[in-house]
CSV table of C-alpha atoms in Angstrom, one decimal:
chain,number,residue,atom,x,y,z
A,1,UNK,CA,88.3,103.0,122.9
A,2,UNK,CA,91.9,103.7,122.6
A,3,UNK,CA,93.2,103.2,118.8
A,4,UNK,CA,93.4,104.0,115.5
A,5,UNK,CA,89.7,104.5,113.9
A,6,UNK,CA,88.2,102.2,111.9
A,7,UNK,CA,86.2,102.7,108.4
A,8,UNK,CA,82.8,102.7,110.5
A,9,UNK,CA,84.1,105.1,112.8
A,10,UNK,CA,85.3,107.7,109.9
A,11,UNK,CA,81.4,107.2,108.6
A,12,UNK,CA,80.3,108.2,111.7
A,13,UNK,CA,82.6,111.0,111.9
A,14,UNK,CA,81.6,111.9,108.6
A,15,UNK,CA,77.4,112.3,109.6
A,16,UNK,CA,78.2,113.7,113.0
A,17,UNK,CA,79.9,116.7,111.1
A,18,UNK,CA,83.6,116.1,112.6
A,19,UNK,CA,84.6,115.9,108.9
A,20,UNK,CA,83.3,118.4,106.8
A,21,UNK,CA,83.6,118.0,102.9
A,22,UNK,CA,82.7,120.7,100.2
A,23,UNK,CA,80.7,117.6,97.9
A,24,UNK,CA,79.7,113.8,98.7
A,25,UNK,CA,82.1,111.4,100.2
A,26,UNK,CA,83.2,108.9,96.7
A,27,UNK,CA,83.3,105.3,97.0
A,28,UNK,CA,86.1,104.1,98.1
A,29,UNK,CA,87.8,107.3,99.7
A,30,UNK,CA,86.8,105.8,103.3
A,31,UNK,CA,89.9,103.1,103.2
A,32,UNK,CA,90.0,100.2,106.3
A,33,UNK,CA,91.7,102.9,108.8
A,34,UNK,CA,91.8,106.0,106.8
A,35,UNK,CA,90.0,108.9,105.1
A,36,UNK,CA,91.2,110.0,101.8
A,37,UNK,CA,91.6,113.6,100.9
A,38,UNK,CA,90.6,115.0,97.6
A,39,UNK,CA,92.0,118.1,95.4
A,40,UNK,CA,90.0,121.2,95.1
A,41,UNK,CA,89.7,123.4,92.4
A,42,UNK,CA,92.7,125.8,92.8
A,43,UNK,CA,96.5,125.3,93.2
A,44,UNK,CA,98.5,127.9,94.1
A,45,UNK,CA,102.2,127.8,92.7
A,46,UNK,CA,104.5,129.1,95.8
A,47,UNK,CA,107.7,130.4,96.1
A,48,UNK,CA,108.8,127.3,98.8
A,49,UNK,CA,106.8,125.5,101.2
A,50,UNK,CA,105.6,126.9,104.5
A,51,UNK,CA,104.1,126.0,108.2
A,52,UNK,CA,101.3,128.3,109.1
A,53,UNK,CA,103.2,128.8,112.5
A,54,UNK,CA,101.1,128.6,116.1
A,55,UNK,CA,98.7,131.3,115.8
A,56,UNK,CA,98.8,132.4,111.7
A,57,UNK,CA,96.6,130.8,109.3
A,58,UNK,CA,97.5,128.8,105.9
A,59,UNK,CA,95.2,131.7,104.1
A,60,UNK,CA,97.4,134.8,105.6
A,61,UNK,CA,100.8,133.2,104.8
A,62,UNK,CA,99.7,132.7,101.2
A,63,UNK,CA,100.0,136.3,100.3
A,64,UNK,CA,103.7,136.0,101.4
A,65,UNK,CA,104.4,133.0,99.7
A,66,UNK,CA,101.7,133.0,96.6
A,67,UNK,CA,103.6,133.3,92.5
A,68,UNK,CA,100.4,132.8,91.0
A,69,UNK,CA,97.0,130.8,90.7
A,70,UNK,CA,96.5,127.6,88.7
A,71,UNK,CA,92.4,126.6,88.3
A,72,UNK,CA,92.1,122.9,88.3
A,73,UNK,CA,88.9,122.8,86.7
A,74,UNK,CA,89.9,121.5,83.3
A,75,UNK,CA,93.2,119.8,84.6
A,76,UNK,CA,96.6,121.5,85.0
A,77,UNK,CA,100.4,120.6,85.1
A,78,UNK,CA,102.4,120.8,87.9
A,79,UNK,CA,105.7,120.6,87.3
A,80,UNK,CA,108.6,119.3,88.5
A,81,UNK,CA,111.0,121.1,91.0
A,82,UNK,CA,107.6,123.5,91.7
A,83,UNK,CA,106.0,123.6,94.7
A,84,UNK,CA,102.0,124.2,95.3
A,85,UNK,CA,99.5,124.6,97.6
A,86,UNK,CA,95.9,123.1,97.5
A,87,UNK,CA,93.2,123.5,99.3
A,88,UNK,CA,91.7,120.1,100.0
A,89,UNK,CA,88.0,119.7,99.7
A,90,UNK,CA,87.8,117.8,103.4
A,91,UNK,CA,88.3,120.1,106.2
A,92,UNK,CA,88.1,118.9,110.3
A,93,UNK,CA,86.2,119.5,113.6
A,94,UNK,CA,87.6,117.3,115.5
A,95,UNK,CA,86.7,116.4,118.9
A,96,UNK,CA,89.3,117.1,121.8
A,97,UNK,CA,90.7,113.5,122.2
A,98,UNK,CA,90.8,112.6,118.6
A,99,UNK,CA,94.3,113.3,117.0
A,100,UNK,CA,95.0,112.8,113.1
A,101,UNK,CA,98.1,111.8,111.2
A,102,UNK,CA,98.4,112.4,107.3
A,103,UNK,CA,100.3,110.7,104.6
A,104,UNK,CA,101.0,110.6,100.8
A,105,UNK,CA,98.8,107.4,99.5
A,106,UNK,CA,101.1,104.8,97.6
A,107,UNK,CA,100.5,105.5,94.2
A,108,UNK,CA,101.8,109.4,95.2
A,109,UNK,CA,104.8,108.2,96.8
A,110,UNK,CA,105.8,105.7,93.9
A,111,UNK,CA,105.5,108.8,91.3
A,112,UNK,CA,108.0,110.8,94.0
A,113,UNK,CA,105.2,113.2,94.2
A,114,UNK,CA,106.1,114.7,97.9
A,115,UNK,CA,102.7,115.6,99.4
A,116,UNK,CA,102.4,116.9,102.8
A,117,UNK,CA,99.2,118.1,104.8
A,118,UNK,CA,99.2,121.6,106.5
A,119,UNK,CA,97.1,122.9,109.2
A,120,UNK,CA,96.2,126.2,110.3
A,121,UNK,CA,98.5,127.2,113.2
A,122,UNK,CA,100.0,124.2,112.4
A,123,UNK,CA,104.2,123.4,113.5
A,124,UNK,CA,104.7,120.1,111.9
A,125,UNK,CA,103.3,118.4,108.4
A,126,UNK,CA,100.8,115.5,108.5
A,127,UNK,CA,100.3,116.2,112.6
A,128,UNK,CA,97.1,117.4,113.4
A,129,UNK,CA,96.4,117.9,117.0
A,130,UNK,CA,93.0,116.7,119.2
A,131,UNK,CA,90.4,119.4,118.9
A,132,UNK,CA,91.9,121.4,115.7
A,133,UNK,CA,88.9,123.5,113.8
A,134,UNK,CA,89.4,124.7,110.3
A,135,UNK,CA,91.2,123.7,106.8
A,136,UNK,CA,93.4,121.1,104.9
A,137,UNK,CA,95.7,122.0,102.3
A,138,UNK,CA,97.7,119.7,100.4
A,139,UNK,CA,101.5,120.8,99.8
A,140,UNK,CA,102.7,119.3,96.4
A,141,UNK,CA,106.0,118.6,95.1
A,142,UNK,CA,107.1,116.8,92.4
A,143,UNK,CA,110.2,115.9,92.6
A,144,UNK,CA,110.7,113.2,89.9
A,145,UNK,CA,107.6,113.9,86.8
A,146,UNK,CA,105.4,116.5,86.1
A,147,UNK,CA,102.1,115.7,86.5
A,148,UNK,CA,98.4,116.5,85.5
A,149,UNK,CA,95.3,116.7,88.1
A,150,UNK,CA,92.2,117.5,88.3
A,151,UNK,CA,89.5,118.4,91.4
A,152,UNK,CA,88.8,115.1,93.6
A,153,UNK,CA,91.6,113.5,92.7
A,154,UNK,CA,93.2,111.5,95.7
A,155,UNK,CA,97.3,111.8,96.8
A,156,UNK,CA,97.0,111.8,100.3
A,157,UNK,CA,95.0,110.0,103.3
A,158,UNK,CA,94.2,110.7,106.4
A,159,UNK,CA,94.5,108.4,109.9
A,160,UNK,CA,92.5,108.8,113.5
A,161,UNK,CA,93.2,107.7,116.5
A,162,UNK,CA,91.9,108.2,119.9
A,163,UNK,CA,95.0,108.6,122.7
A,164,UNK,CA,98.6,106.5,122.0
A,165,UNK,CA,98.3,103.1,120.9
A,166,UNK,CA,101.7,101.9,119.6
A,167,UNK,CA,102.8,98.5,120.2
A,168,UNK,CA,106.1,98.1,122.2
A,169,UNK,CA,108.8,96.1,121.3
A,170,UNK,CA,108.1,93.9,123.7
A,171,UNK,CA,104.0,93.5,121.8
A,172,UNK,CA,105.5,93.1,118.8
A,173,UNK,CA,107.6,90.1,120.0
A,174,UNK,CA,104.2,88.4,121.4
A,175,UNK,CA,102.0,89.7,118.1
A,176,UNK,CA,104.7,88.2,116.1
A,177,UNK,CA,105.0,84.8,117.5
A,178,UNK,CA,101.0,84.1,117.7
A,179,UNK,CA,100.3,85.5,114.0
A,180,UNK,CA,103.6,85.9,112.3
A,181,UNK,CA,104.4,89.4,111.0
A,182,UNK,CA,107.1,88.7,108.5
A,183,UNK,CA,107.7,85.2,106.4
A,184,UNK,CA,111.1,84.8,108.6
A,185,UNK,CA,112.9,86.0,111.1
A,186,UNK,CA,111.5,89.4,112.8
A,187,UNK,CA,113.8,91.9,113.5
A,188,UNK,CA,111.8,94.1,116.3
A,189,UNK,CA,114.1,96.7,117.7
A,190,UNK,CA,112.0,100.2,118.2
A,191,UNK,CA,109.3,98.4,115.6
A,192,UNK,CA,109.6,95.9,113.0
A,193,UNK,CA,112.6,96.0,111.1
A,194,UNK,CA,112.4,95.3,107.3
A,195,UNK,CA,115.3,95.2,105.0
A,196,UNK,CA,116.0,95.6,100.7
A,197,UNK,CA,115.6,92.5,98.7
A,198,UNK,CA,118.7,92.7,95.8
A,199,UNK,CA,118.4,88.9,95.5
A,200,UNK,CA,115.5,88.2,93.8
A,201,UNK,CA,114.5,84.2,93.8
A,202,UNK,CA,114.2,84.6,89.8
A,203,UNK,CA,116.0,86.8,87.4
A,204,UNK,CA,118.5,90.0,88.6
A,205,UNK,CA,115.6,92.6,88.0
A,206,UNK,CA,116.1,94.2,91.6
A,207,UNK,CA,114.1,97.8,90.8
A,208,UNK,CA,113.8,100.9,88.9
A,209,UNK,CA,115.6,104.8,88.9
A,210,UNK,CA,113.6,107.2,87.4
A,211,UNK,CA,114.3,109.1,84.3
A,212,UNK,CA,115.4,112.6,84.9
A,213,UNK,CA,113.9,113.6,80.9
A,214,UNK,CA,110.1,112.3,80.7
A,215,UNK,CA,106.6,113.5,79.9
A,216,UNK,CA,103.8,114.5,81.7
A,217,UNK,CA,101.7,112.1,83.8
A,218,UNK,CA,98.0,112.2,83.8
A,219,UNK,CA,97.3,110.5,87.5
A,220,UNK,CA,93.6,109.5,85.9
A,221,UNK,CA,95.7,107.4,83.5
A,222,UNK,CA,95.6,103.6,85.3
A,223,UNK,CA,97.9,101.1,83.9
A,224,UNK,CA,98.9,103.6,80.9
A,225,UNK,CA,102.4,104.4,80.5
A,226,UNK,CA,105.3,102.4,79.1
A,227,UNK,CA,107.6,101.8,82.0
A,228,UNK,CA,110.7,101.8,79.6
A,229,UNK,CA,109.7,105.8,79.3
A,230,UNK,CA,109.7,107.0,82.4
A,231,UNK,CA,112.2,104.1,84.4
A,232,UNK,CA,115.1,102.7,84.1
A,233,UNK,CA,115.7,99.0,84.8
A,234,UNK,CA,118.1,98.2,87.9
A,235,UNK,CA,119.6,94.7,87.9
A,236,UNK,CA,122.3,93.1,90.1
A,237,UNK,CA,124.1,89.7,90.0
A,238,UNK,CA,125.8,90.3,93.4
A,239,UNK,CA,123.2,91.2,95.5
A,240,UNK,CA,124.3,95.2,95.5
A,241,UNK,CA,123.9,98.3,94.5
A,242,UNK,CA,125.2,101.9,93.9
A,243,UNK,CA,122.8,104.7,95.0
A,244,UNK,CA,123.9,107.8,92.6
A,245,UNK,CA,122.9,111.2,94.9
A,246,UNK,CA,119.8,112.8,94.3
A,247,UNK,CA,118.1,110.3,92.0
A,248,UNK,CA,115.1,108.2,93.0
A,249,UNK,CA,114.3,104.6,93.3
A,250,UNK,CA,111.5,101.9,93.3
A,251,UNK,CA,112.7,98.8,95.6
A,252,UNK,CA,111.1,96.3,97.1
A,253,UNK,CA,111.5,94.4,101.0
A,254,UNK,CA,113.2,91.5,101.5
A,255,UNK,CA,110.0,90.2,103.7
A,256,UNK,CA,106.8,89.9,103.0
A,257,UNK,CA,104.7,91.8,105.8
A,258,UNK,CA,101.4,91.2,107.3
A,259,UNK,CA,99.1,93.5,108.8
A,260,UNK,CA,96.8,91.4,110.8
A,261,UNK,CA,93.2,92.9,110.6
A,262,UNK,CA,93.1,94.3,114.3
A,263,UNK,CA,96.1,96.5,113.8
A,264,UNK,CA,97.4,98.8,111.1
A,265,UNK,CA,101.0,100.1,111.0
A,266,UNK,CA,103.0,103.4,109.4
A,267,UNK,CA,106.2,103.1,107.5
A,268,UNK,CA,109.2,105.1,109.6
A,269,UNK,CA,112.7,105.6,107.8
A,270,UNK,CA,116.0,104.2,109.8
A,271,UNK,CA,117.8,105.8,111.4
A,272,UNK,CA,120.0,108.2,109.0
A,273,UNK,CA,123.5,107.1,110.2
A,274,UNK,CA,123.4,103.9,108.7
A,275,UNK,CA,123.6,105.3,105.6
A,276,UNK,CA,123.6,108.1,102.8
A,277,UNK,CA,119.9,107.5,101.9
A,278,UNK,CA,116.7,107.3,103.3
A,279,UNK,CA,113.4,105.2,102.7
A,280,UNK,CA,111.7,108.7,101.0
A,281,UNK,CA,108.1,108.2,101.7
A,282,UNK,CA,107.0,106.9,105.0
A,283,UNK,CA,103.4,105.1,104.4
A,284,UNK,CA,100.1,104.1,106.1
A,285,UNK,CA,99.4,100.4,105.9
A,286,UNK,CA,95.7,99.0,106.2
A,287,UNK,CA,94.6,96.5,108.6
A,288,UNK,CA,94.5,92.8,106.3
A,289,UNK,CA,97.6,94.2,104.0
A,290,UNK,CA,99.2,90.7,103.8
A,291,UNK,CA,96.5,88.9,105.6
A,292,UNK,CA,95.6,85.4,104.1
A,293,UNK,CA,91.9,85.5,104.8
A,294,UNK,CA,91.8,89.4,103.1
A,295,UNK,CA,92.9,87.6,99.5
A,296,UNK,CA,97.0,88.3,100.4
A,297,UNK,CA,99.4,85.8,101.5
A,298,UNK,CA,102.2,88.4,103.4
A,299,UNK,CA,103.0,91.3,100.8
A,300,UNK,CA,106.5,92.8,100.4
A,301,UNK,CA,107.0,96.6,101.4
A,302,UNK,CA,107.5,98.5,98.5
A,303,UNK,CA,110.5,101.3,99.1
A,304,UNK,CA,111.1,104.4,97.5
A,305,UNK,CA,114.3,105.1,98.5
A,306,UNK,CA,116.3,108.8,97.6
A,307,UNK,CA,119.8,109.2,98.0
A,308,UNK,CA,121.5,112.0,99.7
A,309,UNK,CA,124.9,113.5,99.4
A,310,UNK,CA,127.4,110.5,98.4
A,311,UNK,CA,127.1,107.7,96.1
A,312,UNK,CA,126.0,104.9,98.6
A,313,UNK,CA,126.3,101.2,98.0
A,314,UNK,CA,123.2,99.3,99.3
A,315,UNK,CA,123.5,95.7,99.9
A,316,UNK,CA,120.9,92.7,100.1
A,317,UNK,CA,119.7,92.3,103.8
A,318,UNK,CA,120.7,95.6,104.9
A,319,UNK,CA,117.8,97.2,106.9
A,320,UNK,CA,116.1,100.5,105.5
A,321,UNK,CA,112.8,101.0,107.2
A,322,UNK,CA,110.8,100.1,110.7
A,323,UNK,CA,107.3,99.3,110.9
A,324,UNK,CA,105.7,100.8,113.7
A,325,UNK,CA,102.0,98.7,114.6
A,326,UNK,CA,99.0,100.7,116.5
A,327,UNK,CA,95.7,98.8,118.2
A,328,UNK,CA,92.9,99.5,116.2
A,329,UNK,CA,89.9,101.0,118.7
A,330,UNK,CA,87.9,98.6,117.4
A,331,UNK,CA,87.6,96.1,114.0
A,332,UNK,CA,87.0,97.4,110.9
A,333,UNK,CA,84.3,96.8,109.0
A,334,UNK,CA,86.5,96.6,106.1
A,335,UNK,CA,90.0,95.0,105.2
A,336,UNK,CA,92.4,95.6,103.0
A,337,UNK,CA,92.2,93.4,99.8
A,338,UNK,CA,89.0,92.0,101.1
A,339,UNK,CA,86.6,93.2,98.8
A,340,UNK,CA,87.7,96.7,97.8
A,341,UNK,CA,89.7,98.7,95.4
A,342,UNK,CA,93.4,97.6,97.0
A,343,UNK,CA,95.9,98.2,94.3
A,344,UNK,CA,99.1,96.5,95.8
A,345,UNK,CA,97.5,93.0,97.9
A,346,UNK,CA,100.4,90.6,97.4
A,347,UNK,CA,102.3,92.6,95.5
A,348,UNK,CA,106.2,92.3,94.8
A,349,UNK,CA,108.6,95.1,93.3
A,350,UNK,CA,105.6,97.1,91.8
A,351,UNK,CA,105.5,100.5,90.1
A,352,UNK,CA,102.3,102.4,90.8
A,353,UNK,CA,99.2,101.4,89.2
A,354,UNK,CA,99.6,104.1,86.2
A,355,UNK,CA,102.0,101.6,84.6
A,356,UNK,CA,101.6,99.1,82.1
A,357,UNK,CA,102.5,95.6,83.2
A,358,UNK,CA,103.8,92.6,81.4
């Protein structure tokens, strides 16, 4: 059927040999609609990112590109302002009619860790057309900490679907009024509209800038690190404010979203003219993310929000981001928050899950 793939469809894909894997599948990499991808065991540091181009491979541009190797095996630093190239230990045969869409996981974007999926012969990041035989690399940025990984570890995901699926504006409308999509009023205009929350109902904590002087972080370490060391506190009384060019941001959505279990949906910036900033990392979004019956009760959107060129003053309500929903080709087995590992089920203005809380 016509859709996004569900967990049980991955699995199949999985035994069938449509994704290969160089060791055993982990728990929890197959996610409700998506596949994770794990690191392998090298990282090559490269002078700037790269396409393969239509026709060339990732492997032959390397030598164009490649500073030096890094081996993974014991752990290694990348570091900020460096760029890398990993080959990923999943790699594709994918039938003609089945098209794939990549994307950092959560945690990666909250750490500002840019990670994009390449493709042999490839023309665009995280777009990997029906039929495509070969390779997946992971290329790695960080932009805001340094960081230390190791083989298997898990910053980007991978999402199937079988022909277009995409709701219209006009599906959204009908979705929305029989099982609400947002806790108030739904702004659908080329998807779902979602806006910044800078008036919190308690206190004037609104979100976080990162530090541009911090240490390393190990992405092993779960709810490790002192926030105060790596983040500074943003707090308004007004309901605004000033986003200083080039620094990074942890926000949060004025409404809480819901996923209901028979769609998933991908996080799409705004359009760039309504301001001098943009909603950094777009983001896949599970079927039952917000869904009562999966243990949530609507979840807000988490943002990570970079500003470009000009100081930028963001105000309460404004909107930053669309939602764009897809038909899943059939029900997962599995749901978000429903009896998994789901990090960020009813969450609110969150850091990712390396950070100490409380």
């Amino acid at each position: 059927m016509t859709g996004v793939l569900p967990s049980q469809s991955i699995e199949n894909m999985l035994a069938c040999g449509q994704i290969l894997t160089d060791s055993p599948v982990v728990e929890g990499q197959v996610q409700p609609a998506s596949l994770d991808l794990r690191l392998g065991r090298v990282a090559y540091r490269v002078r700037a990112s790269f396409l393969a181009g239509q026709g060339r491979s990732v492997a032959d541009r390397l030598g164009e590109f490649e500073m030096h190797r890094i081996d993974l095996s014991d752990s290694a630093v990348l570091e900020k302002g460096c760029v890398y190239l990993v080959p990923l230990m999943e790699s594709l045969d994918l039938p003609a009619e089945v098209q794939a869409v990549a994307n950092a996981k959560s945690s990666t974007g909250r750490l500002d860790l840019l990670t994009r999926t390449i493709t042999d012969g490839g023309t665009e990041f995280d777009r990997i057309p029906g039929g495509y035989n070969g390779p997946l690399y992971a290329e790695i940025c960080p932009r805001s900490f340094s960081v230390l990984v190791r083989p298997g570890m898990r910053l980007n995901q991978i999402r199937f679907r079988r022909g277009q699926s995409v709701l219209s504006d006009a599906d959204l409308r009908v979705l929305h009024e029989r099982t609400p999509l947002v806790d108030g009023p739904a702004v659908i205009d080329d998807g779902l509209g979602f806006s910044v929350d800078l008036r919190p109902a308690t206190g004037t904590l609104v979100g976080y800038r990162a530090k541009p002087h911090t240490g390393v972080i190990d992405l092993d370490n779960i709810g490790h690190y002192d926030p105060a060391e790596y983040w500074e506190e943003l707090h308004s009384s007004d309901g605004k404010i000033i986003l200083d060019p080039g620094a990074f941001y942890i926000l949060v959505s004025r409404e809480a979203v819901h996923i209901p279990p028979a769609y998933a949906a991908e996080m799409a910036p705004f359009l760039a003219m309504v301001g001098e900033f943009r909603v950094h990392y777009a983001g896949f979004f599970d079927p039952g993310f917000g869904h009562s019956p999966a243990g949530g009760a609507g979840s807000r959107g988490v943002l990570e929000v970079r500003c470009h060129e000009a100081p930028f003053v963001l105000e309460h309500g404004q909107v930053v981001g669309r939602l764009v929903y897809e038909r899943m080709a059939d029900m997962p087995d599995q749901l978000y928050g429903a009896g998994i590992a789901s990090n960020y089920q009813g969450q609110g203005l969150k850091l990712s899950k390396h950070f100490r809380t409380g």
